[in-house]
Coordinates of C-alpha atoms and ligand atoms in Angstrom, one line a residue:
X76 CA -31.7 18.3 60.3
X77 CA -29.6 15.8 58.2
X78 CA -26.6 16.5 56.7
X79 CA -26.2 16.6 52.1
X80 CA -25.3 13.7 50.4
X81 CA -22.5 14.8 49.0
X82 CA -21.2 16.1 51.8
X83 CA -21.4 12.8 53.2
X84 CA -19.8 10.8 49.9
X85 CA -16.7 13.9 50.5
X86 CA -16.6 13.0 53.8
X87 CA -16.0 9.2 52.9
X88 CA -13.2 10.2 50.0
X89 CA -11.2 11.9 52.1
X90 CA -11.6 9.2 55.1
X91 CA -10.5 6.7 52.7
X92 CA -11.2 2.6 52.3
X93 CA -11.8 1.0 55.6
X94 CA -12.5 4.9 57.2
X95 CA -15.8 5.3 57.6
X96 CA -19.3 3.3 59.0
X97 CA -22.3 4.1 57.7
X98 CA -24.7 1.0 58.5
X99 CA -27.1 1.5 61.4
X100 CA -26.4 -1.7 63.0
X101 CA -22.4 -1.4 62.4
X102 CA -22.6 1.9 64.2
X103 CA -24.6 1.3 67.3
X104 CA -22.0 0.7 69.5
X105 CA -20.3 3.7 68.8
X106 CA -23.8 5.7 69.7
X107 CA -24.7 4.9 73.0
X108 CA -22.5 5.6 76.2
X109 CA -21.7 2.9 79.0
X110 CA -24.3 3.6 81.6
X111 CA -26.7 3.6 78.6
X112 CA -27.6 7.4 79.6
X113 CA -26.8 8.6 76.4
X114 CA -28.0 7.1 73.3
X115 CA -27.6 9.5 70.2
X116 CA -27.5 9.4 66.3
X117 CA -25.6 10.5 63.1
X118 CA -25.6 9.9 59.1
X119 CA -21.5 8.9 59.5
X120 CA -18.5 7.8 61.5
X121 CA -15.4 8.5 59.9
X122 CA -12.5 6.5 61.1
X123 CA -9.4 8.4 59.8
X124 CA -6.0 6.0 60.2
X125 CA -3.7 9.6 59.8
X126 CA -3.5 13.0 61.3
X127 CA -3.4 14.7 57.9
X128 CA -6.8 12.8 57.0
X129 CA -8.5 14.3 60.8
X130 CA -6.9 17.7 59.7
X131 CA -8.5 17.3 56.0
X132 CA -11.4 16.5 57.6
X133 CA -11.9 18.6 60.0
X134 CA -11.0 21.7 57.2
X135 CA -13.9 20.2 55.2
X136 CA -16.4 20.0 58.1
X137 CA -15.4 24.0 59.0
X138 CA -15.5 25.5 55.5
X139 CA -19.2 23.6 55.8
X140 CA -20.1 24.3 59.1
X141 CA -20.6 20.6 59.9
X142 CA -20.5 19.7 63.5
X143 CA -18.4 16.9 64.9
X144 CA -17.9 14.7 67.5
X145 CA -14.1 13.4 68.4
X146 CA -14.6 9.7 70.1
X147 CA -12.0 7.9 71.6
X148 CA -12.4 4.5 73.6
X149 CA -16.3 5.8 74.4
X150 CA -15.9 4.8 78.0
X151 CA -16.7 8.8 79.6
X152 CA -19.7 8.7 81.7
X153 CA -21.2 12.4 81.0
X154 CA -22.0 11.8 77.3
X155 CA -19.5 13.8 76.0
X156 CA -18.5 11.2 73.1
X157 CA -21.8 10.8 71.8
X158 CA -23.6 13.1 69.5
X159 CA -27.0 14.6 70.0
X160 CA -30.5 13.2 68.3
X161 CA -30.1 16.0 66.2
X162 CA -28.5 13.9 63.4
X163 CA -26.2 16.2 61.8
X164 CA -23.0 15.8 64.0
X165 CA -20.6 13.4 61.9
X166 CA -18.8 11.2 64.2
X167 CA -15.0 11.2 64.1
X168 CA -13.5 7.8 65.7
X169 CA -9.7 8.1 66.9
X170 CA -9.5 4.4 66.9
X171 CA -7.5 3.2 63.8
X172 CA -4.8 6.4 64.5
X173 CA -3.4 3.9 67.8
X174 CA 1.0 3.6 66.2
X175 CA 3.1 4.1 68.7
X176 CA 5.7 6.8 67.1
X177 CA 8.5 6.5 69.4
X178 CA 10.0 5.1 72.7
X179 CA 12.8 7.5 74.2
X180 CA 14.5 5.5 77.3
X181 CA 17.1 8.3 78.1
X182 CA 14.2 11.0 77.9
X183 CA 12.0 8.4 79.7
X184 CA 9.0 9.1 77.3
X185 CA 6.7 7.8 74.6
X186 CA 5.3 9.2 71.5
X187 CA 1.5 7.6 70.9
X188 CA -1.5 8.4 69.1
X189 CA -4.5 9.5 70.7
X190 CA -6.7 6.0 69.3
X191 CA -4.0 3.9 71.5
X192 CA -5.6 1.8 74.1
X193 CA -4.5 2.7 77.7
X194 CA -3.8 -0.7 78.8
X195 CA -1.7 -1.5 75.4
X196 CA 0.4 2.1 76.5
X197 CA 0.9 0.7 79.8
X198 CA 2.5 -2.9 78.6
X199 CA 5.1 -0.8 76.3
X200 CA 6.4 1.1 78.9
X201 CA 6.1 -1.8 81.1
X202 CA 8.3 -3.2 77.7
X203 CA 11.0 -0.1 78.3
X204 CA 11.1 -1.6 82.3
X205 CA 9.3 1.7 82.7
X206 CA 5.9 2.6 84.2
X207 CA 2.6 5.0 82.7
X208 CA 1.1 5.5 85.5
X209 CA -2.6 6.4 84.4
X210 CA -4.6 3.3 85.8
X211 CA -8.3 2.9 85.7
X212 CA -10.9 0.3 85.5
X213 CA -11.9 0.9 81.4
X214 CA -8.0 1.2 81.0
X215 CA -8.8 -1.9 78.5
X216 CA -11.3 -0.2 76.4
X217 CA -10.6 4.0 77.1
X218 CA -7.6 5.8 74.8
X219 CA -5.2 8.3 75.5
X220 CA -6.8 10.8 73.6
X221 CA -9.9 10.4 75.3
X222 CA -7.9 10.3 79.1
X223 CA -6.0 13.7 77.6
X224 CA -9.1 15.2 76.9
X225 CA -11.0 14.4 80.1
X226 CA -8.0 14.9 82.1
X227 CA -8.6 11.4 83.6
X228 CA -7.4 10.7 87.2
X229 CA -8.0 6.7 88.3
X230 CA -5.7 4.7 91.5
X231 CA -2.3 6.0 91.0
X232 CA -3.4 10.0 91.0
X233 CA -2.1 10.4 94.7
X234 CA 1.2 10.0 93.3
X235 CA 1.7 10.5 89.9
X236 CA -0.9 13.2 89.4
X237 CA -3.7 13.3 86.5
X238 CA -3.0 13.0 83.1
X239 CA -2.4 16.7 82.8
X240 CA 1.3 16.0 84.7
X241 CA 1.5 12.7 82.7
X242 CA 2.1 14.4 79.4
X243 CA 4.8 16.7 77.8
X244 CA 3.2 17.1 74.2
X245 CA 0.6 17.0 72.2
X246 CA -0.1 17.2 68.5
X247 CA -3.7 18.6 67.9
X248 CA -6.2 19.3 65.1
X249 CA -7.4 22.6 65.7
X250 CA -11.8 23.7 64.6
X251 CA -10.0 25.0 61.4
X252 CA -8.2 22.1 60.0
X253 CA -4.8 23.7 61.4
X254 CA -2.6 20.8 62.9
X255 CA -0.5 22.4 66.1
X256 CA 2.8 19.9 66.3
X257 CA 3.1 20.1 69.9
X258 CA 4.9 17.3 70.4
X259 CA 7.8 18.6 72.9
X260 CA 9.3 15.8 74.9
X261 CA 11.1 19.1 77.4
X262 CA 10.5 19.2 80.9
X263 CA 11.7 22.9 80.7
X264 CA 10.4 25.2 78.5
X265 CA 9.0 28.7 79.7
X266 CA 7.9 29.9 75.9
X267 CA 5.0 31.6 76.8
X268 CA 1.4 30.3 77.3
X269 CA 1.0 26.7 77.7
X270 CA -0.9 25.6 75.1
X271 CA -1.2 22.1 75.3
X272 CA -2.7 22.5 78.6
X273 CA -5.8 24.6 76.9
X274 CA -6.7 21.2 75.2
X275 CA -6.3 18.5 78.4
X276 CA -9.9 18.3 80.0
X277 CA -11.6 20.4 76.9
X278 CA -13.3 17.4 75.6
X279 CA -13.1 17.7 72.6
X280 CA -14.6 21.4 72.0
X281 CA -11.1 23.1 71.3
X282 CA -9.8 20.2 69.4
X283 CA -8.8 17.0 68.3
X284 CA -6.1 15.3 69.7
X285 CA -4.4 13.3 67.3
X286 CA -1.2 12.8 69.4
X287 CA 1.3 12.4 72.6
X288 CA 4.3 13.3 74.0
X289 CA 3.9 11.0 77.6
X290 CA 6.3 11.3 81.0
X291 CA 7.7 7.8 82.0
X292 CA 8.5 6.7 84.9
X293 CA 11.0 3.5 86.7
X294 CA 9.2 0.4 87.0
X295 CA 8.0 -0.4 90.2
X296 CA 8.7 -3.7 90.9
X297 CA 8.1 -4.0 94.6
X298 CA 4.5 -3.6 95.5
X299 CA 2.3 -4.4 98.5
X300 CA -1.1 -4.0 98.8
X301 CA -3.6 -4.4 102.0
X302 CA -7.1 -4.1 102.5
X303 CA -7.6 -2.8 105.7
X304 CA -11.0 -2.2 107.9
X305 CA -11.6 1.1 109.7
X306 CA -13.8 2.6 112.3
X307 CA -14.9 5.8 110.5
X308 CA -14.3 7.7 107.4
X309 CA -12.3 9.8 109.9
X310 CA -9.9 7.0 110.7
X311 CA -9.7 6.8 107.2
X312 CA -8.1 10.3 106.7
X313 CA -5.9 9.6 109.8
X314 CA -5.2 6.4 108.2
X315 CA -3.7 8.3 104.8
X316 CA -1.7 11.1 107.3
X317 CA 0.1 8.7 109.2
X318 CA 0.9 6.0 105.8
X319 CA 2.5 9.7 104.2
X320 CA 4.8 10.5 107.1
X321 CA 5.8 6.9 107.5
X322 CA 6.0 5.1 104.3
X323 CA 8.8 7.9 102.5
X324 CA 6.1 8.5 99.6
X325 CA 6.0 4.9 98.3
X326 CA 2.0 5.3 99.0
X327 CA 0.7 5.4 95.8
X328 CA -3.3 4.3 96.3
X329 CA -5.4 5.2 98.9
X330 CA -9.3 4.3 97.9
X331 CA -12.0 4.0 100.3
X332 CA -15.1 1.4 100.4
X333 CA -18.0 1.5 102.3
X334 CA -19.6 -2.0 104.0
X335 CA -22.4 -1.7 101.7
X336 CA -20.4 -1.6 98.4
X337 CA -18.5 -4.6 99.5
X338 CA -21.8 -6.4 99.9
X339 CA -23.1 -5.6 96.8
X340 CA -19.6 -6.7 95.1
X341 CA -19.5 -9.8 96.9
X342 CA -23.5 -10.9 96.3
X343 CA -23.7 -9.9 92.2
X344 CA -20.1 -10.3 91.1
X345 CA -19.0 -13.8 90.3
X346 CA -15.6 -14.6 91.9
X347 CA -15.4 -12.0 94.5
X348 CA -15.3 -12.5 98.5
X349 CA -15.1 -10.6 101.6
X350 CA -11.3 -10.8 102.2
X351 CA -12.0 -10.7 106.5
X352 CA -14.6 -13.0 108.6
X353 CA -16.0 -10.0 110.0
X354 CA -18.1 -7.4 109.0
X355 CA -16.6 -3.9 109.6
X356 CA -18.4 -0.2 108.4
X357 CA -15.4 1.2 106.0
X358 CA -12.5 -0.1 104.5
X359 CA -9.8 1.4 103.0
X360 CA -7.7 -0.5 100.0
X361 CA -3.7 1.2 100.0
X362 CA -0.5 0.1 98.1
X363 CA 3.2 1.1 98.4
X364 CA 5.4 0.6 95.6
X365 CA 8.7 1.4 94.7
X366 CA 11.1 0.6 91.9
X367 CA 13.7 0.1 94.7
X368 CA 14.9 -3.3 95.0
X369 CA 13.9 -5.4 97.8
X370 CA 17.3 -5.1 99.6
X371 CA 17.5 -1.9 99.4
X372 CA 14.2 -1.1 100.1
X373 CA 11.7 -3.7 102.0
X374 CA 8.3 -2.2 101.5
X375 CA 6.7 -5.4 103.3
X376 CA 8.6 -3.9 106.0
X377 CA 7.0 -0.7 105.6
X378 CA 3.5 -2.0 105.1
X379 CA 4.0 -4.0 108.6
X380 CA 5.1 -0.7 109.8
X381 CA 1.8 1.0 108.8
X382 CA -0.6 -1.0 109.7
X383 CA 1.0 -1.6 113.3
X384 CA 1.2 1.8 114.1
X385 CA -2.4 2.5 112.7
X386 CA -3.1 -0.5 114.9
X387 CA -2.1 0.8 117.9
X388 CA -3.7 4.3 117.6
X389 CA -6.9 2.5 116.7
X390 CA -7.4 4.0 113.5
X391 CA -7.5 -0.2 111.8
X392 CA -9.2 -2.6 113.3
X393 CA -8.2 -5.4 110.9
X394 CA -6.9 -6.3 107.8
X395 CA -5.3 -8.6 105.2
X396 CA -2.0 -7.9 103.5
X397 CA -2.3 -9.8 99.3
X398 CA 1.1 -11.9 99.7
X399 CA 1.3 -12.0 96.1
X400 CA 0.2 -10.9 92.9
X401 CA -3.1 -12.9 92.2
X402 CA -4.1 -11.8 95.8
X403 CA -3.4 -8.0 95.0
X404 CA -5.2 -8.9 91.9
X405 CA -8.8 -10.1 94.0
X406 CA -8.5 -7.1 96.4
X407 CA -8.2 -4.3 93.6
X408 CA -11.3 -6.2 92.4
X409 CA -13.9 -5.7 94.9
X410 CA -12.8 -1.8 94.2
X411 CA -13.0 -1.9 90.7
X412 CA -16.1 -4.1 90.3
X413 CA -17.9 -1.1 92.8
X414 CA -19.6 0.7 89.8
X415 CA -20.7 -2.3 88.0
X416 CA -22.2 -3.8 90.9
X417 CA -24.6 -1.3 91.7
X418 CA -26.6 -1.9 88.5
X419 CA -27.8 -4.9 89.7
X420 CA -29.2 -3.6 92.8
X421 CA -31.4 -1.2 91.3
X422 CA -31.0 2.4 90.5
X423 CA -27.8 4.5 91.1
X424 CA -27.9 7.7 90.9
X425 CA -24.2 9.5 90.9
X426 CA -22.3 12.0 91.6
X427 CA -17.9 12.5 90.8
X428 CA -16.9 14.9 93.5
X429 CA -13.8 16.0 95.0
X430 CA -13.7 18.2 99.2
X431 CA -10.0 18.8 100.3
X432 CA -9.1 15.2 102.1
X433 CA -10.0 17.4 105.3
X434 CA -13.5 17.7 105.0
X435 CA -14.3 14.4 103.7
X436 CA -15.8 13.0 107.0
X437 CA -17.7 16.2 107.5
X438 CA -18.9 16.1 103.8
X439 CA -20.0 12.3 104.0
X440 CA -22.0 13.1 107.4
X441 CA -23.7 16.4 105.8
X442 CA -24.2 15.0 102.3
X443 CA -25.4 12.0 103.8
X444 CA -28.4 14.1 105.9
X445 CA -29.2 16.0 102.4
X446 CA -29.7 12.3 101.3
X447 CA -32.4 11.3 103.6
X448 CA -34.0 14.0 103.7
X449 CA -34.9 13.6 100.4
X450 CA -35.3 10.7 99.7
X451 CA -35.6 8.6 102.9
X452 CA -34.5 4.6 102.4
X453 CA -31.8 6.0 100.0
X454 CA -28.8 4.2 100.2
X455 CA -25.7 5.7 99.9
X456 CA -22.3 3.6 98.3
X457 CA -19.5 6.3 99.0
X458 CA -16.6 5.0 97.3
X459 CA -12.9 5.7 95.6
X460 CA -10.1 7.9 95.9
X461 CA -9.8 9.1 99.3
X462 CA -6.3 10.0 98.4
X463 CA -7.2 12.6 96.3
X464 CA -10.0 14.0 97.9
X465 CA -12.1 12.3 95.1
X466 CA -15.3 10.4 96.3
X467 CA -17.9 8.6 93.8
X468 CA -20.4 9.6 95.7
X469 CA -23.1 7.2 94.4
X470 CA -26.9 7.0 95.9
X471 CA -28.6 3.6 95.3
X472 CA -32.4 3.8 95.4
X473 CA -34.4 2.5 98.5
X474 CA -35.7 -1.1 98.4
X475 CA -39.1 -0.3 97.8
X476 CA -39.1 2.5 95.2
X477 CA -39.7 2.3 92.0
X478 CA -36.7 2.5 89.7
X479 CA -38.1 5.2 87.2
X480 CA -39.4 7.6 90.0
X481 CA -36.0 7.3 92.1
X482 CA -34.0 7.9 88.8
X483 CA -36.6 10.9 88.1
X484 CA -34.5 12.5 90.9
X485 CA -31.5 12.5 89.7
X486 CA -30.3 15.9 88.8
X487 CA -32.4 17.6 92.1
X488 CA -30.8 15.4 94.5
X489 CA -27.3 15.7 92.3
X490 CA -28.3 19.7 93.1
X491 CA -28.4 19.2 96.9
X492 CA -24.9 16.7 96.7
X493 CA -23.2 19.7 94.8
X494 CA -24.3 22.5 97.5
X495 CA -22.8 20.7 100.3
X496 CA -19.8 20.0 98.0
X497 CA -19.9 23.8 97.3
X498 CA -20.1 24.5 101.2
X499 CA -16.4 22.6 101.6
X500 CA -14.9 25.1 98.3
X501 CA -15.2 21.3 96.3
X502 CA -15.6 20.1 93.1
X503 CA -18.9 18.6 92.0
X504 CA -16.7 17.1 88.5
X505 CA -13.2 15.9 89.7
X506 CA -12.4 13.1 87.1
X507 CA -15.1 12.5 84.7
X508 CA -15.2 16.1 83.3
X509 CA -18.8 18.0 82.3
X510 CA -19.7 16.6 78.9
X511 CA -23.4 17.0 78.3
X512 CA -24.7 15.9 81.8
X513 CA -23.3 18.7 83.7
X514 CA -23.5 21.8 82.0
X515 CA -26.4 23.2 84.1
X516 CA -24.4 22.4 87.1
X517 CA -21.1 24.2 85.3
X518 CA -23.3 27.4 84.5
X519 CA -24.8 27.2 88.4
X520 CA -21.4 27.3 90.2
X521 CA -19.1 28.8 87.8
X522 CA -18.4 32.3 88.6
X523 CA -19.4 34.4 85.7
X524 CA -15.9 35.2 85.0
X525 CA -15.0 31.7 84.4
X526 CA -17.6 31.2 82.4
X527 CA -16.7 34.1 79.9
X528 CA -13.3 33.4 79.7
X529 CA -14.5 29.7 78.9
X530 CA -16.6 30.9 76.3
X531 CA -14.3 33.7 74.5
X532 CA -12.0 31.3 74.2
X533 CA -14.1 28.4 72.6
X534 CA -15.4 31.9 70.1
X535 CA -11.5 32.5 69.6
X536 CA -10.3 28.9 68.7
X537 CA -13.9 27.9 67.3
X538 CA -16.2 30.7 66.0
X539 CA -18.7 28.5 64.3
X540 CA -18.8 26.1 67.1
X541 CA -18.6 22.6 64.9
X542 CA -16.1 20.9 68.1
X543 CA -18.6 19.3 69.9
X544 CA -20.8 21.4 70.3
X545 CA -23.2 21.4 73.5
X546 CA -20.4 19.9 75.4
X547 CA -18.7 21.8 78.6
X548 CA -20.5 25.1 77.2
X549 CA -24.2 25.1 76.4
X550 CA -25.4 26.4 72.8
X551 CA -25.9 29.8 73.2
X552 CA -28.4 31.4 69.9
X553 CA -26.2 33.9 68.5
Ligands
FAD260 C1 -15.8 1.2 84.5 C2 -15.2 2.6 84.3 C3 -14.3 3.2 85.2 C4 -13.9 4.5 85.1 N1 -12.9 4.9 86.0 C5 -12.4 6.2 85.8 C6 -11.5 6.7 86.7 O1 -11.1 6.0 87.7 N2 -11.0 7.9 86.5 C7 -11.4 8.7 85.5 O2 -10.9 9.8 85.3 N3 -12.3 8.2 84.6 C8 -12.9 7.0 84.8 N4 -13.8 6.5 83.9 C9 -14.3 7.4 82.8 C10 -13.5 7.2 81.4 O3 -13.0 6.0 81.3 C11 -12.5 8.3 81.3 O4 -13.1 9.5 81.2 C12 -11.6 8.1 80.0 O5 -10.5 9.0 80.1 C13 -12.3 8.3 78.7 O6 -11.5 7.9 77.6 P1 -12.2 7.4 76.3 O7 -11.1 7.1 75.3 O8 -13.2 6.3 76.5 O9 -12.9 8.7 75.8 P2 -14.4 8.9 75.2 O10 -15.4 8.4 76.1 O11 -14.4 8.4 73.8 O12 -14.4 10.5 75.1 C14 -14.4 11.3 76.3 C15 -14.4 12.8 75.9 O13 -13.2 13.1 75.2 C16 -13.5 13.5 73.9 N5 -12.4 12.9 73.0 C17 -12.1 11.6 72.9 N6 -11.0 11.4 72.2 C18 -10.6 12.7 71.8 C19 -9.5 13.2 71.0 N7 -8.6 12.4 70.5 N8 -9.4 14.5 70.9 C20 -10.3 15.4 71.4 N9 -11.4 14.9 72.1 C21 -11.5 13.6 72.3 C22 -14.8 13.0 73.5 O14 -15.4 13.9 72.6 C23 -15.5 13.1 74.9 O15 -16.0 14.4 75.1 C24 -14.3 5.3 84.0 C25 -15.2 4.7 83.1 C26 -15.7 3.4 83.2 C27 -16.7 2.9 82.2

């Protein structure tokens, strides 16, 4: 179906000069998702610079029943910020609404809009001498609006939590134009339902978010990180017990690596290295930091203190400790190059899940037998945020199968991954949310309950479903 033309020339009006893309080649980028999974099309990307243009917008697009997509940085991996083939979703780009509204250093907060880069978020606080602690590898690219709406979770979610603890406001265009001005900066206030939660993780199907209220928090100067080999994913979890009792909650990463994703690091991406002369099964890559100053608090101390303990209960077998920044710098490398990696060793196919921390060596052995017994030669590259309970659970294909046929697989053996997850009462989205690629999987192990008060509450906030539609919740016919 495509969309009127004069919908379209509306569109553009109220969008304004500069506000809107409408060349094929101009709006490519905007169309196809990082892994390349999702490619989609539209007539339109509008690219409003003010919340009362998204709200005018948006009004338009509902007294019309014109779909729309909200995009943010376009770095989610479910295809959730791309619209379908269908070509009659107008896309709505956050990226020219990026002011920072205000800094509050007694309130230790910061006012942004949603189309602010994460990365440029991070250097003003790092401006106020104060930390946002959201940090992941597309924090260059990705915006808050998109980490609000994906709830997104990255290295320092051991300690600082996801963005849903990260924010105390939001400002939101609602499916009917409406804007909600959210924007408390309170850390108390027990009015009621809290809305601002019903719009963190939706997606964009509830609403768009147009702004921020974020939590701050002291700088921390002091840092150490070590890369650390253990015997088993086991060790691993005894590993993280031990660093918690010990290190008086300065832990603030905890990721785990496998030997095999720090041999496809180290042979496809220029610059890397294997930090230790010896090859070990697992590693684990952990940092303390504290915004306590070095004489009051030596965390090198603590690190030592770590390691040596975890040393003599045999639960490390080696390690390096970076003795300065450009060394923490390589280390956090070989983890964050992990994804990126795999492409060149042929097909990955992957999965975002979350166990309680407890199970994770059971899950890894159980998942691990699903794995072969599907598809034997399958190699598994279990990697990330052990702290959290999170694994990216990615499967590259066996040497000598075709890339096609092993990626054919992908949502049977993604089936099988989640049952086990199931088994362990886990999580088979933790950080990356549902978007399109899941919603089979949401529908399959979402008790029925869950999923009607999902949907009577898209119905309440969004009758004639133009927020995204086909994301989290399939179309239903009505
Ligand atoms: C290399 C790499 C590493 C990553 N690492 C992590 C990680 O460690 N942890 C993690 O959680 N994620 C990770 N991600 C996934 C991704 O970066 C996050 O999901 C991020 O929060 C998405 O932000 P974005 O601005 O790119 O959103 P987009 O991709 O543009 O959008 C994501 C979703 O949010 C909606 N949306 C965007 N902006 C708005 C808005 N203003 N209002 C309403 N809806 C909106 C979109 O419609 C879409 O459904 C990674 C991705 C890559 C490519």
């Amino acid at each position: 179906m495509s969309l009127a033309r004069h919908h379209l020339e509306e569109l553009k009006a109220i969008s304004g000069q500069n506000g809107w893309i409408d060349r094929p080649d101009d709006m490519q980028p905007f169309l196809i998702e990082p892994r390349e999974k999702y490619q989609g099309t539209t007539p339109l990307i509008l690219l409003p610079d003010s919340v009362n243009k998204v709200a005018e917008i948006v009004a338009y697009c509902a007294s019309h029943k014109i779909p729309v997509v909200p995009q943010g940085g376009n770095t989610g991996l479910v295809g959730g910020s791309i619209p379908t083939t269908g070509g009659d979703e107008i896309l709505i780009s956050l990226k020219r609404l990026n002011r920072i509204r205000d800094r509050d250093d007694h309130n230790q907060t910061m006012t942004v809009e949603a189309g602010c880069i994460l990365s440029d978020i991070q250097a003003a606080a790092q401006d106020m001498d104060c930390l946002f602690p959201l940090s992941l590898a597309a924090e260059g690219s990705c915006m808050i609006g998109g980490n609000l709406s994906t709830n997104a979770g990255g290295v320092n979610v051991l300690h600082y939590g996801n963005m849903r603890s990260l924010v105390l406001g939001l400002e939101v265009v609602l499916p009917n134009g409406d804007i909600w001005h959210g924007l408390s900066g309170l850390r108390k206030d027990n009015t009621g339902y809290d809305l601002k939660q019903i719009f963190i993780g939706a997606e964009g199907t509830l609403g768009i978010i147009t702004a921020a209220t974020l939590r701050l928090y002291p700088y921390p100067h002091e840092k150490q990180t070590a890369f650390v080999a253990v015997p088993t994913p086991q060790a691993a979890v005894d590993l993280l017990t031990l660093a918690r009792k010990i290190s008086g909650g300065t832990i603030t990463a905890f990721e785990i690596i496998p030997r095999r994703g720090i041999e496809m690091v180290t042979r496809h991406m220029p610059g890397t290295r294997d930090p230790m002369t010896q090859a070990y099964d697992w590693y684990v890559l952990l940092e303390c930091s504290s915004s306590l100053n070095r004489d009051l608090l030596d965390l090198e101390k603590v690190m030592e203190r770590i390691l040596t303990t975890a040393m003599d209960g045999e639960l490390v077998l080696d390690g390096v400790i970076a003795k300065n920044q450009a060394e923490s710098d390589n280390l956090w490398h070989l983890r964050e190059n992990m994804s990126e990696a795999q492409k060149f060793d042929g097909g990955s196919i992957k999965h975002d899940i979350s166990v309680p921390i407890s199970a994770i060596p059971d899950f890894l052995t159980r998942a691990g037998n699903v794995v072969a017994d599907m598809i034997p030669g399958a190699r598994p590259v279990p990697f990330g945020h052990l702290g959290d309970g999170n694994l990216h659970y990615n499967i590259s294909q066996p040497l000598d199968m075709d890339k096609q046929e092993f990626l054919g697989k992908w949502p049977a053996l993604n089936r099988k991954v989640h049952d086990v997850v199931q088994e362990f009462d886990g999580s088979f989205s933790a950080e990356h949310g549902i978007g399109r690629m899941k919603t089979d999987e949401m529908s399959h192990y979402k008790t029925k309950v869950e999923m009607d008060m999902m949907r009577r509450l898209k119905d309440m906030l969004d009758p004639d479903n133009i927020m995204n539609p086909g994301v989290i919740l399939k179309k239903v016919q009505k």
